[in-house]
Coordinates of C-alpha atoms and ligand atoms in Angstrom, one line a residue:
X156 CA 16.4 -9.5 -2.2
X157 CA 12.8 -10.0 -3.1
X158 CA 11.0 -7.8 -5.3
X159 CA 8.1 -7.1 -7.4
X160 CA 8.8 -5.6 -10.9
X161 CA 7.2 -3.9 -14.1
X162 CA 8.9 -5.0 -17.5
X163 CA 6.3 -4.1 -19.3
X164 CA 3.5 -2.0 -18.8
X165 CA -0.1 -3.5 -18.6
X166 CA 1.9 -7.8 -17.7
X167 CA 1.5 -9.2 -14.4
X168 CA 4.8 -8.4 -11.7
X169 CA 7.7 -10.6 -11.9
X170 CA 8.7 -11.3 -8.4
X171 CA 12.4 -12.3 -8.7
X172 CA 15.6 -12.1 -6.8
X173 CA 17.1 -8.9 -7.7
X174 CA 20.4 -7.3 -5.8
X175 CA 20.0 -5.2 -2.5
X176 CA 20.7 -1.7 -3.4
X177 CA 23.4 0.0 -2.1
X178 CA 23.1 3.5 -0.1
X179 CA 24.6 6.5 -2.2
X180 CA 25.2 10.2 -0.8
X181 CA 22.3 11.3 1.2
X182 CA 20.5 8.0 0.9
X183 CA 19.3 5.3 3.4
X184 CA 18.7 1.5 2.1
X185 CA 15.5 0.6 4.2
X186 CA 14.4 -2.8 5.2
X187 CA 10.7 -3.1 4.8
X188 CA 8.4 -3.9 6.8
X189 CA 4.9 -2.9 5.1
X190 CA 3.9 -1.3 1.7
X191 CA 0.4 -0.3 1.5
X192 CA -1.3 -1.1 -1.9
X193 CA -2.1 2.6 -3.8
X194 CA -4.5 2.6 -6.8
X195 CA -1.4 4.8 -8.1
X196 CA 0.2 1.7 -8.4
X197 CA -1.9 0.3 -10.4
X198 CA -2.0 3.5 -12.8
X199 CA 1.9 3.1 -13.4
X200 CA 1.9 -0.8 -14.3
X201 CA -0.9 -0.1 -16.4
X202 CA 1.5 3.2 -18.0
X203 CA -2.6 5.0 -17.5
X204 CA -0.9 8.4 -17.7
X205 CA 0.8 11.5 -19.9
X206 CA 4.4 11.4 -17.6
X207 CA 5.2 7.2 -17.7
X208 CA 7.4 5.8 -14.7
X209 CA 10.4 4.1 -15.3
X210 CA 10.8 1.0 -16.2
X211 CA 11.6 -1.8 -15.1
X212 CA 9.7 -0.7 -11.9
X213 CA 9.6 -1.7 -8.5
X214 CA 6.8 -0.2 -7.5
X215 CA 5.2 0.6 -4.4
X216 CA 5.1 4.5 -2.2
X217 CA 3.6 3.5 1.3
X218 CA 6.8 1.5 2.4
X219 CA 7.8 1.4 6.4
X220 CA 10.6 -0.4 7.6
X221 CA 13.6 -0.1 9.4
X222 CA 16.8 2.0 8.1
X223 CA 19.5 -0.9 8.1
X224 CA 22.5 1.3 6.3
X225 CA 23.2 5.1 5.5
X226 CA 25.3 6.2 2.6
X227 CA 27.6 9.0 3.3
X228 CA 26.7 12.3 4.2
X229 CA 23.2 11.1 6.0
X230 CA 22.4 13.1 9.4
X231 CA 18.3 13.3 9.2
X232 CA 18.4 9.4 9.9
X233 CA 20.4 6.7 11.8
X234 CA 20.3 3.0 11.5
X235 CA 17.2 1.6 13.5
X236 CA 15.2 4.7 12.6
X237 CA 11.9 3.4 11.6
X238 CA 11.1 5.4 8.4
X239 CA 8.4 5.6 5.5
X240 CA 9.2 6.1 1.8
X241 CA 6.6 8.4 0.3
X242 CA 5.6 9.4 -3.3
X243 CA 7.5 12.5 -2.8
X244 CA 10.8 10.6 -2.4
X245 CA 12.9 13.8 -2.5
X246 CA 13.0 17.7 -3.8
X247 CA 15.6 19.9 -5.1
X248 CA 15.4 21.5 -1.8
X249 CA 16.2 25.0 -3.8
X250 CA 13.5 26.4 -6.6
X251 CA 11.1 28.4 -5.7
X252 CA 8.2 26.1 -4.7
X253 CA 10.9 24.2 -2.0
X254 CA 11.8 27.4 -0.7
X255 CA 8.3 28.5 -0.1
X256 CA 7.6 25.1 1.5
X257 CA 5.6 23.7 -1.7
X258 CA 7.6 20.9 -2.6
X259 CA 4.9 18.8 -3.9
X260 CA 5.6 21.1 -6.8
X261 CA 8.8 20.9 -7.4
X262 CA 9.9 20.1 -11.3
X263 CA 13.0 18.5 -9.9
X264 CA 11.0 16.0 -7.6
X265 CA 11.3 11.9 -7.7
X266 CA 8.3 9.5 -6.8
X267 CA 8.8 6.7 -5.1
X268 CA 7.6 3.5 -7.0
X269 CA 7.5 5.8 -10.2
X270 CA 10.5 7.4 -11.1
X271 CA 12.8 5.4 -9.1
X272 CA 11.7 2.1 -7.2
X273 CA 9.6 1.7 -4.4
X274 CA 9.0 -0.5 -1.2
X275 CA 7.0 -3.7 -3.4
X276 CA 10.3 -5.1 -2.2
X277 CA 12.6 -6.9 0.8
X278 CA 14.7 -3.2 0.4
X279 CA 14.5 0.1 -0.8
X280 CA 17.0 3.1 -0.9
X281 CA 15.1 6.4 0.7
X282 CA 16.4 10.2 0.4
X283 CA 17.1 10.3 3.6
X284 CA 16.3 14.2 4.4
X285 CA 12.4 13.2 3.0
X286 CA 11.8 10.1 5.0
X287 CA 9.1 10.1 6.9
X288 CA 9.7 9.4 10.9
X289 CA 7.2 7.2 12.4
X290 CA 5.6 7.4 15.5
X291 CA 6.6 4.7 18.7
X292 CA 2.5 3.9 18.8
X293 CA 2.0 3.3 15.3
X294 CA 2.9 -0.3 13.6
X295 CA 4.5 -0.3 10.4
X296 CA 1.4 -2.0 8.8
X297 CA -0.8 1.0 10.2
X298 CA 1.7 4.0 9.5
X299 CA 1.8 2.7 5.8
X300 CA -1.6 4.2 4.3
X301 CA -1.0 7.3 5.8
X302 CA 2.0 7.4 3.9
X303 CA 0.2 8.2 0.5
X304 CA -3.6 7.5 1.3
X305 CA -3.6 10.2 4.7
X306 CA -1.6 12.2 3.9
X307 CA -3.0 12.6 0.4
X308 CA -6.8 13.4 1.5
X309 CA -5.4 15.3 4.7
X310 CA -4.0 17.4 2.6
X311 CA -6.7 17.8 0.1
X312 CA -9.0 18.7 3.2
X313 CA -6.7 21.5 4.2
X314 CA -6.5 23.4 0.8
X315 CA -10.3 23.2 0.5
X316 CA -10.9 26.1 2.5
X317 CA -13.5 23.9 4.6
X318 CA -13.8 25.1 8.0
X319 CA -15.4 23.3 10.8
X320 CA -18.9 22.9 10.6
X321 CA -19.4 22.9 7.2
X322 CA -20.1 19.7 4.8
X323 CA -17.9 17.8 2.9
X324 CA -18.7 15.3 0.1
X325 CA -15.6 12.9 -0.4
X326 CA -16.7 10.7 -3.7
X327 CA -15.1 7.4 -3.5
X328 CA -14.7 5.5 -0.4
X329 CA -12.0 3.4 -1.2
X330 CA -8.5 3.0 -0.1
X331 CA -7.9 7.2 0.2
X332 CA -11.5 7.8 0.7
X333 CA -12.0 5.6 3.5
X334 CA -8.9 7.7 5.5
X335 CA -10.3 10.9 4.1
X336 CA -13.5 10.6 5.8
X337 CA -11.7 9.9 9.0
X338 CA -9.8 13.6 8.5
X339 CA -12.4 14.8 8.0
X340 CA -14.5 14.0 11.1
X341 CA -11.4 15.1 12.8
X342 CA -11.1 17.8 11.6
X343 CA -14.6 18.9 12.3
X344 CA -16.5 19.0 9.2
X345 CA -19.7 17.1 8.4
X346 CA -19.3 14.6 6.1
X347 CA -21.2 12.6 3.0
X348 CA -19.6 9.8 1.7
X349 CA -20.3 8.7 -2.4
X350 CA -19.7 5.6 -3.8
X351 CA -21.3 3.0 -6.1
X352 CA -21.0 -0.1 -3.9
X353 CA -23.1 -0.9 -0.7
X354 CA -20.3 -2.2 0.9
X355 CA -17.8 0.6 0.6
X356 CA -21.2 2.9 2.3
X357 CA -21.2 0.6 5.0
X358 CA -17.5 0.9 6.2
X359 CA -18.4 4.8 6.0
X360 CA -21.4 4.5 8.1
X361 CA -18.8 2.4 10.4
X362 CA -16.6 5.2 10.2
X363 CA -18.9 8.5 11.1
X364 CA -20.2 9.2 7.4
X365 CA -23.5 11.7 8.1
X366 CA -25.0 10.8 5.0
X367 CA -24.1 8.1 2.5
X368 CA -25.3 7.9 -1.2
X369 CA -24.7 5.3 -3.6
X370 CA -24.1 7.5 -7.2
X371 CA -25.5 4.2 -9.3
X372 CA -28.8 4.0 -7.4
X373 CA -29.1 8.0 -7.2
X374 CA -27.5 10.8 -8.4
X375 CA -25.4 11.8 -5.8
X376 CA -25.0 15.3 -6.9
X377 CA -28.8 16.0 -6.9
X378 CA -29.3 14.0 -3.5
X379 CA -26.6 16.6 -1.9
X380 CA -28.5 19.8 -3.1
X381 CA -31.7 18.6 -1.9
X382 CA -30.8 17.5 1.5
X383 CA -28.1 19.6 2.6
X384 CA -27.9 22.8 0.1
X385 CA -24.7 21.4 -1.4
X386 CA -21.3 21.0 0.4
X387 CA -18.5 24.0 0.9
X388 CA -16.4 21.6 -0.5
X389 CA -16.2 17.9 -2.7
X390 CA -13.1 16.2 -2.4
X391 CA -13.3 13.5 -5.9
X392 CA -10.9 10.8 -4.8
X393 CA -12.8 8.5 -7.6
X394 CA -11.0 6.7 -10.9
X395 CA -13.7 7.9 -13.1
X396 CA -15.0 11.5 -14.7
X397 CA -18.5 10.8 -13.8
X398 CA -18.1 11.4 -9.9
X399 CA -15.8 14.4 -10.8
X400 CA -18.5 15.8 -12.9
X401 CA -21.2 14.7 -9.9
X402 CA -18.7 16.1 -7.3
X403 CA -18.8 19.6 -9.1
X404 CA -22.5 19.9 -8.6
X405 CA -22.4 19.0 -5.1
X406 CA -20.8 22.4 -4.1
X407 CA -22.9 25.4 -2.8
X408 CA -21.9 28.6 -4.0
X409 CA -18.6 29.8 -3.2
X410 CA -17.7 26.1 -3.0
X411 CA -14.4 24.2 -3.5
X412 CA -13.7 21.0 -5.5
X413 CA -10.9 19.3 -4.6
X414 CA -9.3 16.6 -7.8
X415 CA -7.2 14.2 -6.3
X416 CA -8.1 10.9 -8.1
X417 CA -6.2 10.0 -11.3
X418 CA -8.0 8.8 -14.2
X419 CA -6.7 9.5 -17.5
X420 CA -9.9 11.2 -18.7
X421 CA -10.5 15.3 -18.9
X422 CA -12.9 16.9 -16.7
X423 CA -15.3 19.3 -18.5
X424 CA -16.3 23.0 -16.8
X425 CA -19.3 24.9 -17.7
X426 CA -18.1 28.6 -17.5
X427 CA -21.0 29.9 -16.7
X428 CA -22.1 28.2 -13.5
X429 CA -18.4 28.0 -12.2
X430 CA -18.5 32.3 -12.3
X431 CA -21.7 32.6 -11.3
X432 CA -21.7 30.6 -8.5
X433 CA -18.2 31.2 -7.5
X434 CA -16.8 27.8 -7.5
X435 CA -13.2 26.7 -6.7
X436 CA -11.8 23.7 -8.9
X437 CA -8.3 23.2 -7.6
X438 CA -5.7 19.8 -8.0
X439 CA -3.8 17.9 -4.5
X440 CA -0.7 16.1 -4.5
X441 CA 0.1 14.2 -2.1
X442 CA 1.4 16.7 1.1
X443 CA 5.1 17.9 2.5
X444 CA 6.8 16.7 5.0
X445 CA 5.3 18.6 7.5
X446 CA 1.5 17.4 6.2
X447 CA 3.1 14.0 6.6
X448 CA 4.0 15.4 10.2
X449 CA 0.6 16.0 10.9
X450 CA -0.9 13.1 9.5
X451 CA 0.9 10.8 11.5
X452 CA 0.0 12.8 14.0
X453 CA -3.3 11.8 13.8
X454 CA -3.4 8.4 13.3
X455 CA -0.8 8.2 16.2
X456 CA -3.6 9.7 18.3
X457 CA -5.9 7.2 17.1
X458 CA -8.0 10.0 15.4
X459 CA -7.7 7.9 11.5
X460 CA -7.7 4.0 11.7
X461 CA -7.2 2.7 8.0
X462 CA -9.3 -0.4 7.6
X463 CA -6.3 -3.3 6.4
X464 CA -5.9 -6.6 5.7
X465 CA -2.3 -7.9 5.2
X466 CA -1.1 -10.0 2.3
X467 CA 2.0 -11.4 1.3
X468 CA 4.1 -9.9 -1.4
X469 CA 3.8 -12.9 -3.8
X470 CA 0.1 -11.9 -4.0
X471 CA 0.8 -8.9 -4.9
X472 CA -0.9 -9.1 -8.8
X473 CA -4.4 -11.1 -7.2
X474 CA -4.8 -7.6 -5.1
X475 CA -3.8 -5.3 -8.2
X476 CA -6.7 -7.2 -10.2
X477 CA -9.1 -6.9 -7.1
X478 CA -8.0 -3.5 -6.7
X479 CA -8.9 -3.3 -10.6
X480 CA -12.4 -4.4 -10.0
X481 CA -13.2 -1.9 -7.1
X482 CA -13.1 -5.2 -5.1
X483 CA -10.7 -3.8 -2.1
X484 CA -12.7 -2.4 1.4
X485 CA -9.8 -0.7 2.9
X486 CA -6.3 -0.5 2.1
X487 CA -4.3 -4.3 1.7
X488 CA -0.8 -3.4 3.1
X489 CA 1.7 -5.8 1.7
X490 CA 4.5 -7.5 4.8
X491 CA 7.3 -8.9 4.5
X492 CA 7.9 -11.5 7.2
X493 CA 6.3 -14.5 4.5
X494 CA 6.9 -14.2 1.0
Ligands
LIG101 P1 -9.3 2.7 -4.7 O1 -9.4 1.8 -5.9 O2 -8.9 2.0 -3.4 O3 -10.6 3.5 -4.5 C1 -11.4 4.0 -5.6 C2 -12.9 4.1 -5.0 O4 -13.7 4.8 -6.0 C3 -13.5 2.7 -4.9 O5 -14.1 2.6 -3.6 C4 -14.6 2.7 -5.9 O6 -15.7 1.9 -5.6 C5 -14.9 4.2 -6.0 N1 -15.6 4.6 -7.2 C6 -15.5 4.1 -8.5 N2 -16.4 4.7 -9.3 C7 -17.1 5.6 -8.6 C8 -18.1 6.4 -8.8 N3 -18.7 6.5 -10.1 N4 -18.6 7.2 -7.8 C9 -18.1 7.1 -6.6 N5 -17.1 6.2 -6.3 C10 -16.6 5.5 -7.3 O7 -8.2 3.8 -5.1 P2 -7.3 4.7 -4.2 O8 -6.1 4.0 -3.8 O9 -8.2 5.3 -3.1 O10 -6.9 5.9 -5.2 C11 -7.9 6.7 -5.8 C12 -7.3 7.6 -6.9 O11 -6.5 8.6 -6.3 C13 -6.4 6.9 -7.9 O12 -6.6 7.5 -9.2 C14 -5.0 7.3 -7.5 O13 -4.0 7.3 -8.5 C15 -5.3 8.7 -7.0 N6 -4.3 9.3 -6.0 C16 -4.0 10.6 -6.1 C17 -3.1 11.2 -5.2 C18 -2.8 12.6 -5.3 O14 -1.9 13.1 -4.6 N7 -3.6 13.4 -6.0 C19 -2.5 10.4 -4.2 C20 -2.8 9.0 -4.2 C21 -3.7 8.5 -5.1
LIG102 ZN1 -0.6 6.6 -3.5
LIG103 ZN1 12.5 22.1 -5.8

């Protein structure tokens, strides 16, 4: 099969012929049909953080495609099932945090296109009892950003402790960004959208943004206070401190940040302010399998409509560099039909 690998981190992706897995205990091999194209991706070629992924890598954790053999024991999946292969690509299913249905935190979790390979690839194995199932009115090439990008800012919107009505900031309007704004309409809340390129506010005006600010021609923070009294909550989906740092400002007392973009660098708190004002800093990852449930949900409903353009896998390291340069409106969802 055809495949995109890491040998080393920070090179360009081989994309070689490399064997077609074979489906162990509990395990479906998955023909794939679409991988959306995380920024995550780009942090584990690049080796950006503390926990490195294996290597060599096939990356890739917003695979869809088409269960085409089950190893033994299998009963959550048949072949023909179409599936997606998410970050959380399986739990021990027995500490504490699975039990109380907080797998995302489980120590004794894989992630797909990290620790073990991922859908930039003809095939992929799956643990089958943490596939996601996807719904009859959603293509593969549509399901895929929910897969990471949906049901990453979904979830991010639900532990904010936002309630209909109130504002939301969501800094950076890029691939998870552009989804989370969509949640977040849907789920009721107002929304201003932050990021530092016109184009980026332009697809969120498309998409319902109230208010849009662009953090390099104004501070986005002070903006926020002055039009709207702050935001109950500021989801900081960005690659940078900075918009972390502006994203903590934006809240209004008893407010919520929400950290769900990666970059390597630390965020600095001022004590005082964070106590006096009663502000929430919490970390998202990703969402269960139910969130996944419920984010397919709506999409399938035609609630959240990623924004995608469709590229073969051989270009896969032109849209890693684009991705690189903030150059990406959307999500680019890889297919497999043309190499
Ligand atoms: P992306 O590259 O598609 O989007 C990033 C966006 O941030 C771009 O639109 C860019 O213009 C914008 N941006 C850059 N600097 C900014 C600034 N100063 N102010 C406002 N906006 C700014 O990336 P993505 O695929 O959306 O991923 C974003 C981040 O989220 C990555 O770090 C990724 O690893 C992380 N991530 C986290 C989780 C999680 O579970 N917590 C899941 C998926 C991805
Ligand atoms: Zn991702
Ligand atoms: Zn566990």
């Amino acid at each position: 099969m055809k495949a995109a690998i890491v040998k080393e981190f920070q090179t360009k992706l081989q994309i070689e012929d490399t064997p077609k897995p074979t489906p162990g205990a509990g395990q479906a091999l998955v023909k794939l049909e679409a991988c959306g194209v995380c920024h995550t991706d780009l942090h584990a070629i690049n080796g950006d953080w503390p926990v490195k992924p294996k290597l060599p890598l096939i990356p890739g954790h917003e695979g869809v495609g088409i269960v085409d053999a089950i190893g033994p024991n299998v009963t959550a999946v048949k072949v023909g099932d179409r599936v997606g292969i998410p970050w959380l690509y399986s739990a021990c299913g027995e500490c504490d945090y699975c039990l109380q249905g907080k797998e995302t935190l489980c120590h004794n979790q894989e992630n797909g296109g990290y620790s073990v390979d991922g859908g930039y690839a003809e095939y992929c194995l799956a643990a089958a009892d943490y596939v996601a199932k996807i719904p009859e009115n959603l293509s593969s090439v549509e399901a895929a950003p929910i897969l990471c990008a949906g049901v990453t800012t979904y979830k991010a919107l639900k532990v904010s402790g936002a309630k209909p009505g109130d504002w939301v900031a969501i800094y950076g309007i890029g691939g998870l960004g552009h989804v989370a704004l969509q949640y977040a309409k849907a789920m009721g809340f107002n929304v201003v959208a932050v990021d530092i390129a016109d184009e980026k506010l332009e697809l969120a005006k498309k998409l319902g943004a109230d208010i849009t600010v662009n953090g390099k021609k104004e501070d986005p923070a002070e903006a926020i206070q002055q039009q709207i009294g702050g935001v109950q909550a500021a989801i900081s989906v960005a690659v940078a401190q900075v918009p972390f740092e502006q994203a903590y400002r934006s809240v209004k007392r008893g407010g919520t940040l929400v950290a769900v973009g990666l970059p390597h660098e630390d965020l600095p708190i001022p004590i005082f302010n964070t106590v006096l004002n009663g502000i929430t800093v919490k970390g998202s990852i990703v969402g269960t399998r139910i969130d996944m449930k419920e984010a397919l949900d709506f999409a399938a409903r035609g609630k959240v409509k990623a924004q995608i353009e469709t590229a073969p896998l051989s270009d896969v390291n032109a849209i890693l560099e684009k991705m690189e340069k903030g150059q990406i409106n959307g999500r680019i969802v890889l297919t497999f039909d043309r190499m």
